[in-house]
PDB file of C-alpha atoms and ligand atoms in Angstrom:
ATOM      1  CA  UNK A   1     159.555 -31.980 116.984  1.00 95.00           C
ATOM      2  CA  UNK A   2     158.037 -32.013 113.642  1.00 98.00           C
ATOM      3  CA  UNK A   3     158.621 -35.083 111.275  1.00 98.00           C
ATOM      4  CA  UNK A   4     160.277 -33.612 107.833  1.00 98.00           C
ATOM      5  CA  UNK A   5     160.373 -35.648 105.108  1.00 98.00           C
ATOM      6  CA  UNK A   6     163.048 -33.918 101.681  1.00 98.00           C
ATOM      7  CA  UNK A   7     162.291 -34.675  98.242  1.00 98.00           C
ATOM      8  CA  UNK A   8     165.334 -34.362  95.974  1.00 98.00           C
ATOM      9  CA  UNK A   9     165.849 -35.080  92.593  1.00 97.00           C
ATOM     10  CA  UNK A  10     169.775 -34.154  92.005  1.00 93.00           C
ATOM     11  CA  UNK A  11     172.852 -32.732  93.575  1.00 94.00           C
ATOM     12  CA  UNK A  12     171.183 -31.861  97.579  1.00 97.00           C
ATOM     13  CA  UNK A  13     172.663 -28.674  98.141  1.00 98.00           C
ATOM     14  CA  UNK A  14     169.759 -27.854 100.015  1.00 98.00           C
ATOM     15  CA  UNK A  15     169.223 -30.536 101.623  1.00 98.00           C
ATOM     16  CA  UNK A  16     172.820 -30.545 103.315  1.00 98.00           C
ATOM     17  CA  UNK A  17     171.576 -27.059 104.357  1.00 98.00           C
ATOM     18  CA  UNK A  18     168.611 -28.792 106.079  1.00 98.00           C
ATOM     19  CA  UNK A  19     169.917 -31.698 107.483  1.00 98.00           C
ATOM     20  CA  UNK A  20     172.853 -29.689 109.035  1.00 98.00           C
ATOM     21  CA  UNK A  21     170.954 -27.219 110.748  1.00 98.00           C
ATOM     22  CA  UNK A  22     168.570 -30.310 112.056  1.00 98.00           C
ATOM     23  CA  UNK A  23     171.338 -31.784 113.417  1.00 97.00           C
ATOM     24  CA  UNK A  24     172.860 -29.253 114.996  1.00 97.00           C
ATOM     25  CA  UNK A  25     169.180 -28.989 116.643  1.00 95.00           C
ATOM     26  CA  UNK A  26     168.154 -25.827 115.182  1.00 94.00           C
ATOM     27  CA  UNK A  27     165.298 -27.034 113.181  1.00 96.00           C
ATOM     28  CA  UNK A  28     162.301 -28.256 115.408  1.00 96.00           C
ATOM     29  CA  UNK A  29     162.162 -31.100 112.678  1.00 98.00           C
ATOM     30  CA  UNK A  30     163.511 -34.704 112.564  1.00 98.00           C
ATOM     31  CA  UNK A  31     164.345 -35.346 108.830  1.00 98.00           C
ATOM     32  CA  UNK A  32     162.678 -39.439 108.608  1.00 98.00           C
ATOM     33  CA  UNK A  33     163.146 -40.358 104.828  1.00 98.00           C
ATOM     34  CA  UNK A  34     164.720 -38.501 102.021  1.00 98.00           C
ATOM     35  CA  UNK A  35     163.158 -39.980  99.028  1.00 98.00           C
ATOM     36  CA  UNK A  36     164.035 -39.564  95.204  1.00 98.00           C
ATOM     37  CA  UNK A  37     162.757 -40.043  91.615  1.00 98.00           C
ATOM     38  CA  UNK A  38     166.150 -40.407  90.709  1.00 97.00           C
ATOM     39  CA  UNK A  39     168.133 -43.457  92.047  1.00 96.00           C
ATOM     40  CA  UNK A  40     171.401 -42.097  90.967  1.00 95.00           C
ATOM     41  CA  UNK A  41     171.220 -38.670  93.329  1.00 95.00           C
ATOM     42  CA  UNK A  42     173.797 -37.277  94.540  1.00 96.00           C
ATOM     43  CA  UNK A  43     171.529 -36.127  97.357  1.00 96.00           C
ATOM     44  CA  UNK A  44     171.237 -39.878  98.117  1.00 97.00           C
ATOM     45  CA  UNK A  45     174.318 -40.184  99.626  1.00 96.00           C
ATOM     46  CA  UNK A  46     174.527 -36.818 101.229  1.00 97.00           C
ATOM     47  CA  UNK A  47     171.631 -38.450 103.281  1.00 97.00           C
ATOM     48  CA  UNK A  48     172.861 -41.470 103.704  1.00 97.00           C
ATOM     49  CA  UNK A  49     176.139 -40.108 105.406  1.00 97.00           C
ATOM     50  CA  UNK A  50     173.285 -38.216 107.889  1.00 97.00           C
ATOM     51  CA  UNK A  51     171.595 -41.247 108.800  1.00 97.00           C
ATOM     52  CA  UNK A  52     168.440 -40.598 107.348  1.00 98.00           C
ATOM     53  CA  UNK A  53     166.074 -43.374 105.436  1.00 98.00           C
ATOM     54  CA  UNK A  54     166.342 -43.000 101.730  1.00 98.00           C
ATOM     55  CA  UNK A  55     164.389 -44.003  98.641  1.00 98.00           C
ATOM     56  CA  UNK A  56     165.497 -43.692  94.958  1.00 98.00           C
ATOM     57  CA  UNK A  57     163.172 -45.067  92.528  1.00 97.00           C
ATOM     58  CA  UNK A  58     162.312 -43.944  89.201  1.00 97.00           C
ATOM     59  CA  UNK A  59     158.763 -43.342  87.789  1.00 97.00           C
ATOM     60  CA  UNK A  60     160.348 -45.903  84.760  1.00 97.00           C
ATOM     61  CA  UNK A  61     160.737 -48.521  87.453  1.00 96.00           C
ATOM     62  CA  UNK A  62     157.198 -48.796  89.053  1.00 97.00           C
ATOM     63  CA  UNK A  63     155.115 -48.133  85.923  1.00 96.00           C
ATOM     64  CA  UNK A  64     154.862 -44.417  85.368  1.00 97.00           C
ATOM     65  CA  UNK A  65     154.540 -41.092  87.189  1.00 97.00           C
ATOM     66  CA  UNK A  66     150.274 -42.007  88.737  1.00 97.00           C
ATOM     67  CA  UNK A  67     151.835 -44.893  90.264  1.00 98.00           C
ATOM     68  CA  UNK A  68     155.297 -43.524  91.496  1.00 98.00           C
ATOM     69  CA  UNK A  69     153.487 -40.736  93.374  1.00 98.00           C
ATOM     70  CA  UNK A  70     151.053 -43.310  94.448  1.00 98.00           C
ATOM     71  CA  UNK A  71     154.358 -45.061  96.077  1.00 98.00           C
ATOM     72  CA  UNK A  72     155.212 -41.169  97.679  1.00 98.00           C
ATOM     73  CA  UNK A  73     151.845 -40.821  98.889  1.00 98.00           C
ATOM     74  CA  UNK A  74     152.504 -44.395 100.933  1.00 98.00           C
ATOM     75  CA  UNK A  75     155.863 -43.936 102.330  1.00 98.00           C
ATOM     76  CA  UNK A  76     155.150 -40.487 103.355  1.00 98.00           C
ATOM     77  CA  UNK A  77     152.297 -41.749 105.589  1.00 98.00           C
ATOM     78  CA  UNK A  78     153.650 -44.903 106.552  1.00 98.00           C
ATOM     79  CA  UNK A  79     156.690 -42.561 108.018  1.00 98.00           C
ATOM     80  CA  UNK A  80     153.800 -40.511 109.662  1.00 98.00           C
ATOM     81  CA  UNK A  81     155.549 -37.033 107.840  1.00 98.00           C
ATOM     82  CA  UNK A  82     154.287 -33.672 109.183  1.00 98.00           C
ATOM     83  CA  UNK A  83     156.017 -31.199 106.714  1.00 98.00           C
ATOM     84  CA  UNK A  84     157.311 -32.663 102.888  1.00 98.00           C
ATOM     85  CA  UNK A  85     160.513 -29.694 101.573  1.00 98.00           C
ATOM     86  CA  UNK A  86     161.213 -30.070  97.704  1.00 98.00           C
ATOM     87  CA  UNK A  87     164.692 -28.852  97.463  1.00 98.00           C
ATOM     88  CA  UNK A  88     165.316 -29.830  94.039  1.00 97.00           C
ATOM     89  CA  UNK A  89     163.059 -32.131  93.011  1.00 97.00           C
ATOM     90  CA  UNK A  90     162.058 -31.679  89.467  1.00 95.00           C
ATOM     91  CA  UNK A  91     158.384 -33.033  89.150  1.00 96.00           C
ATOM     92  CA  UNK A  92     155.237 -30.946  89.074  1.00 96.00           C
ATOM     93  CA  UNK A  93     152.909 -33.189  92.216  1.00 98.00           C
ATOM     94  CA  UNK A  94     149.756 -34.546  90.748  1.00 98.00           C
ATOM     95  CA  UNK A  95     146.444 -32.290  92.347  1.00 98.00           C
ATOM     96  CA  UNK A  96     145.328 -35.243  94.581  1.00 98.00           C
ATOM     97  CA  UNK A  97     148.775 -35.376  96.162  1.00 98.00           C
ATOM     98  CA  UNK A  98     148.811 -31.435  97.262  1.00 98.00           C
ATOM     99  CA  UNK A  99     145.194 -31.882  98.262  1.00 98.00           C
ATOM    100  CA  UNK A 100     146.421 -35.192 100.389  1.00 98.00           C
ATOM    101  CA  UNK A 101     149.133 -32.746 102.221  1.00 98.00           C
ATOM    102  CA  UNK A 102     147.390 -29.214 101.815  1.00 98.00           C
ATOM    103  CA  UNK A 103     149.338 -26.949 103.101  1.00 98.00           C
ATOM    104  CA  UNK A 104     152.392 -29.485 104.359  1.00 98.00           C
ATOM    105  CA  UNK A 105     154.431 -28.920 101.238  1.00 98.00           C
ATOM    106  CA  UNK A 106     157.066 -26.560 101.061  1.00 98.00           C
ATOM    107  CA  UNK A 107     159.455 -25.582  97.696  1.00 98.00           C
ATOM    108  CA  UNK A 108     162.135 -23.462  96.903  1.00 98.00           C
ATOM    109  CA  UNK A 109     162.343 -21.959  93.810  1.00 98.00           C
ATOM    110  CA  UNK A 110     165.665 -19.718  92.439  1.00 98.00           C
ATOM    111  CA  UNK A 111     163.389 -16.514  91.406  1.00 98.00           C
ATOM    112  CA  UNK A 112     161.254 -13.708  93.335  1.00 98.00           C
ATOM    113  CA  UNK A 113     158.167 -15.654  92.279  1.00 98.00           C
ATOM    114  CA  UNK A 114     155.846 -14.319  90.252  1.00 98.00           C
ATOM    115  CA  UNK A 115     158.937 -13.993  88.389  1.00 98.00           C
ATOM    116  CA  UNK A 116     160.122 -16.772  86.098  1.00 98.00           C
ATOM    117  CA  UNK A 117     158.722 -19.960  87.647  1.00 98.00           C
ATOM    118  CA  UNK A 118     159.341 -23.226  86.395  1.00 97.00           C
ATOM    119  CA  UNK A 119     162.500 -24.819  84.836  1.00 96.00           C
ATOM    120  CA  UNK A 120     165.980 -22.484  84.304  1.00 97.00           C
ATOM    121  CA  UNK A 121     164.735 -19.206  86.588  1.00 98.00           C
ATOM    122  CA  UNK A 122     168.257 -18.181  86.270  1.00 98.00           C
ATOM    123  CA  UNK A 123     168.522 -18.344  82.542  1.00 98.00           C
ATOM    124  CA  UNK A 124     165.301 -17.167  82.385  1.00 98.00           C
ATOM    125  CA  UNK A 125     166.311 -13.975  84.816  1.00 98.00           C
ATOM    126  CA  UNK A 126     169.289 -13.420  83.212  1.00 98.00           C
ATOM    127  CA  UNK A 127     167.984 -13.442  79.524  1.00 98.00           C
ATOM    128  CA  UNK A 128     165.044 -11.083  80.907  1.00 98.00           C
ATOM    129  CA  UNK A 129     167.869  -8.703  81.971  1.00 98.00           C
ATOM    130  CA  UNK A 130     166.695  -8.045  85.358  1.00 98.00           C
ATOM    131  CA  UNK A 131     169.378  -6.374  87.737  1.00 98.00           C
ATOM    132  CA  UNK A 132     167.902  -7.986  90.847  1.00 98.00           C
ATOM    133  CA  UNK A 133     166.584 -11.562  91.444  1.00 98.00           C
ATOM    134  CA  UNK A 134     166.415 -14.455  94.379  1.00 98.00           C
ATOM    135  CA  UNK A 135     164.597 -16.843  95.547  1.00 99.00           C
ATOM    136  CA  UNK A 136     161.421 -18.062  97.313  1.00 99.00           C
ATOM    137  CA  UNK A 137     159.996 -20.565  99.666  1.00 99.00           C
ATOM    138  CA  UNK A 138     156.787 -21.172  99.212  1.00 98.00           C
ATOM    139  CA  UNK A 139     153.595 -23.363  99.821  1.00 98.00           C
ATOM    140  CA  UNK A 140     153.250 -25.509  97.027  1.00 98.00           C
ATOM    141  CA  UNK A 141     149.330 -25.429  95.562  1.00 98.00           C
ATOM    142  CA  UNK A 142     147.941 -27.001  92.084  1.00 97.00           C
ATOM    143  CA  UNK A 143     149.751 -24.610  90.329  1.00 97.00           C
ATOM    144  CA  UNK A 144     153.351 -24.296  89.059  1.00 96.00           C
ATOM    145  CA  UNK A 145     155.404 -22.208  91.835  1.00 98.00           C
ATOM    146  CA  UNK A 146     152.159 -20.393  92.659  1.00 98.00           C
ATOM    147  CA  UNK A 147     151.443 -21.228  96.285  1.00 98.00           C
ATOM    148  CA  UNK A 148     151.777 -18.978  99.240  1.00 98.00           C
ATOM    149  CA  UNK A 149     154.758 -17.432  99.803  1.00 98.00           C
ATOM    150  CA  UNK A 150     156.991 -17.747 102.876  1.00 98.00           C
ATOM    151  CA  UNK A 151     160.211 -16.202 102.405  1.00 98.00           C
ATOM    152  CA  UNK A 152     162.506 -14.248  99.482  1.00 99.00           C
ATOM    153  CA  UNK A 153     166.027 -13.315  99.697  1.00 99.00           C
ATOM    154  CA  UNK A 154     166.876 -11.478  96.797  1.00 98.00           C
ATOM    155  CA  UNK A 155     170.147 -11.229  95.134  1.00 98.00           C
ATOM    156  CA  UNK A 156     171.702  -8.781  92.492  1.00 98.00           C
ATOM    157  CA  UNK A 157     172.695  -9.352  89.178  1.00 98.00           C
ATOM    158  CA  UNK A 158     176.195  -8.882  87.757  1.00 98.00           C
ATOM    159  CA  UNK A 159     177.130  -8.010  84.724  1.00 97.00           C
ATOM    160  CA  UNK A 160     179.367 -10.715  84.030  1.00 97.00           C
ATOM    161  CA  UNK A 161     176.756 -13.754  85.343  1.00 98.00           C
ATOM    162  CA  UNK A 162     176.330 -16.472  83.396  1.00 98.00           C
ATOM    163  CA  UNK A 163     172.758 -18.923  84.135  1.00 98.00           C
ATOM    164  CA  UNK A 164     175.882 -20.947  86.950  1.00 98.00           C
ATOM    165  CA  UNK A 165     176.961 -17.664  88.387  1.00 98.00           C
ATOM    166  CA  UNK A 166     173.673 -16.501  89.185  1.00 98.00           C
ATOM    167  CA  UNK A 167     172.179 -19.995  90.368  1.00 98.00           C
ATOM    168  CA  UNK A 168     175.208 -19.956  92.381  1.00 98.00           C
ATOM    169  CA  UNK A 169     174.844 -16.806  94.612  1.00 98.00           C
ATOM    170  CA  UNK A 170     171.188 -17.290  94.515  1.00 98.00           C
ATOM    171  CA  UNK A 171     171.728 -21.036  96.080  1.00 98.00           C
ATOM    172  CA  UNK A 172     173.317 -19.009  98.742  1.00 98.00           C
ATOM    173  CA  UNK A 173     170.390 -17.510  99.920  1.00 98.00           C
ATOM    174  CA  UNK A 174     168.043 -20.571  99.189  1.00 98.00           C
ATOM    175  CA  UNK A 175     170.119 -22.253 102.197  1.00 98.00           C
ATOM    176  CA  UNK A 176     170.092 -19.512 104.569  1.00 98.00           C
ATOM    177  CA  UNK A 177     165.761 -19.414 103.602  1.00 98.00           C
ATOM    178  CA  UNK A 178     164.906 -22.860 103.423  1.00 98.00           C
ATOM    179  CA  UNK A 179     165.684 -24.111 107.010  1.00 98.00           C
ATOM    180  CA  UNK A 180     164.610 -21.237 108.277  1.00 98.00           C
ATOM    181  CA  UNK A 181     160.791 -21.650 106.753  1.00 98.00           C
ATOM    182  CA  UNK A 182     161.092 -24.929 107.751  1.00 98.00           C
ATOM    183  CA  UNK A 183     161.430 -23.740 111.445  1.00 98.00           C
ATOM    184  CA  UNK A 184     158.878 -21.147 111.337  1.00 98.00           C
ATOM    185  CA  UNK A 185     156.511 -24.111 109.873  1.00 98.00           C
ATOM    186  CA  UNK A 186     157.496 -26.197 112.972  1.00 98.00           C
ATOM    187  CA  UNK A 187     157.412 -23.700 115.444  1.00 97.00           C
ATOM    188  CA  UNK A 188     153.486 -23.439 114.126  1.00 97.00           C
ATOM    189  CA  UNK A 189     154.214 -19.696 112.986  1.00 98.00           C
ATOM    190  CA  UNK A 190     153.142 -19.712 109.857  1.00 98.00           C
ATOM    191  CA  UNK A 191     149.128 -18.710 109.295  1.00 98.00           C
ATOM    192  CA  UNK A 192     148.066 -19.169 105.935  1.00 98.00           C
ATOM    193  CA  UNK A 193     145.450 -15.853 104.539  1.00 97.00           C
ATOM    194  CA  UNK A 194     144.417 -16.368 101.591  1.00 95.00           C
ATOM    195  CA  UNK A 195     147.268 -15.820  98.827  1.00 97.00           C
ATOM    196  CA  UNK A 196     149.291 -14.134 102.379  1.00 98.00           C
ATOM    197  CA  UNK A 197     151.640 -16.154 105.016  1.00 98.00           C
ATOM    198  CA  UNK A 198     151.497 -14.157 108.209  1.00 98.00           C
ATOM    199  CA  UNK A 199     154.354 -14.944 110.427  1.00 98.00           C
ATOM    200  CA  UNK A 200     153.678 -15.098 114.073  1.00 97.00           C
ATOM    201  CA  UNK A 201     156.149 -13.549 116.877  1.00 95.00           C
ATOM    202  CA  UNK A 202     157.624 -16.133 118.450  1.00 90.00           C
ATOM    203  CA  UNK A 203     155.639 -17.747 121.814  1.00 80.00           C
TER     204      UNK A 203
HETATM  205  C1  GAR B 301     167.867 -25.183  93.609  1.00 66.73           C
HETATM  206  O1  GAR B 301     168.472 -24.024  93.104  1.00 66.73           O
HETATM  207  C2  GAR B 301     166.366 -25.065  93.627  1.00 66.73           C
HETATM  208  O2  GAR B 301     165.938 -23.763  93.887  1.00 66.73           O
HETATM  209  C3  GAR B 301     166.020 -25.470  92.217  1.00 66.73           C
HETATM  210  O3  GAR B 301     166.881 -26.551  91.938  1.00 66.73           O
HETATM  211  C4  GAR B 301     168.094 -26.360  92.646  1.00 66.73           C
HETATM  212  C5  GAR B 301     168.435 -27.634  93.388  1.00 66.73           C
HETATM  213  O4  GAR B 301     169.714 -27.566  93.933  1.00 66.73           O
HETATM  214  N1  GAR B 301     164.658 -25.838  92.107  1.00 66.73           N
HETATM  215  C6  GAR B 301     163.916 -25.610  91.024  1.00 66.73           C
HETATM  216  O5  GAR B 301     164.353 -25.067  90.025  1.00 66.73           O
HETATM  217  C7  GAR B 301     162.478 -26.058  91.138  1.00 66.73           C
HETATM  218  N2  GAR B 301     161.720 -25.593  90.018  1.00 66.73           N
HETATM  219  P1  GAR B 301     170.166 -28.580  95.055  1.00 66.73           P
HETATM  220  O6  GAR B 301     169.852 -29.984  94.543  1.00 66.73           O
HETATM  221  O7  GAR B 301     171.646 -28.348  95.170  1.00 66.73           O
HETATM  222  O8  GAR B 301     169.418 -28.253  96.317  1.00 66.73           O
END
């Protein structure tokens, strides 16, 4: 059993996914502290009602974003954390803090990355005028949404979508996806190959 830790930053749709398929054992993980930059999340409670340690503190509160991650960095190792999943959380990680947990980071994002990364992929899809788009899990690097990627799920686009119809269906997929990366990473499946994940048959 791997020890997951969820960064969230609003409503936790994800997470729910996450923390329902690792209690109903499916996961390989053990979610130990949900932690937030925004004290005021949603996802909060959601975790709460699971039983799993929160934190919600703003980069305001402890003197700015260095220290704030700083304050992640600390509780992520005092809860000895073996995979971190951003599902939501809306801050780019400072280089040192990747480099701290290379390759222990997971993200989804709601595009087929390299398509539209960063904020509004929806908006960004639909104002493109692509017919088909999705999302990804990926391995976060220094980059923005340009690590390794794990999974995609892709989803079409309908005429009538608005930026909410489109997130909508896509969030679909992301929580069919995420907890099923997050498996593969604690089943030890995923081998990372330069800019490729290879996924290993199961033992
Ligand atoms: C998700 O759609 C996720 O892909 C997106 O935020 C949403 C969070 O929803 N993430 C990003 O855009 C990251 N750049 P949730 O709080 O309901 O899981």
């Amino acid at each position: 059993m791997i020890r997951l830790a969820v960064l969230v930053s609003g409503r936790g749709s994800n997470l729910e996914a996450i923390l329902k398929e690792a209690a109903a054992g499916g996961l390989n993980a053990q979610p130990v502290l949900v932690l937030s930059d925004n004290p005021q999340a949603p996802a909060l409670r959601l975790a709460r009602a699971y039983r799993v340690p929160v934190l919600g503190v703003s980069p305001r509160e402890v003197g700015g974003r260095e220290p704030f991650f700083r304050l992640v960095e600390e509780k992520l190792v005092e809860a000895r954390v073996d995979l971190v999943a951003l599902a939501g959380f809306m801050r780019i990680l400072p280089a040192w803090l990747v480099e701290r947990f290379r390759w222990r980071i997971l993200n989804i994002h709601p595009s087929l990355l390299p398509a539209f990364p960063g904020l509004d992929a929806p908006r960004q899809a639909l104002e493109y005028g692509v017919r088909v788009s999705g999302c990804t899990v990926h391995f976060v690097d220094e980059g923005v949404d340009t690590g390794p990627i794990v999974l995609q799920a892709a989803v079409p686009v309908l005429p009538d979508d608005t930026p909410e119809t489109l997130a909508a269906r896509i969030r679909q997929e992301e929580h069919r996806i995420y907890p099923e990366a997050i498996r593969l990473f604690a089943e030890g499946r995923l081998v990372i190959d330069g800019r490729r994940v290879i996924i290993r048959e199961a033992e």
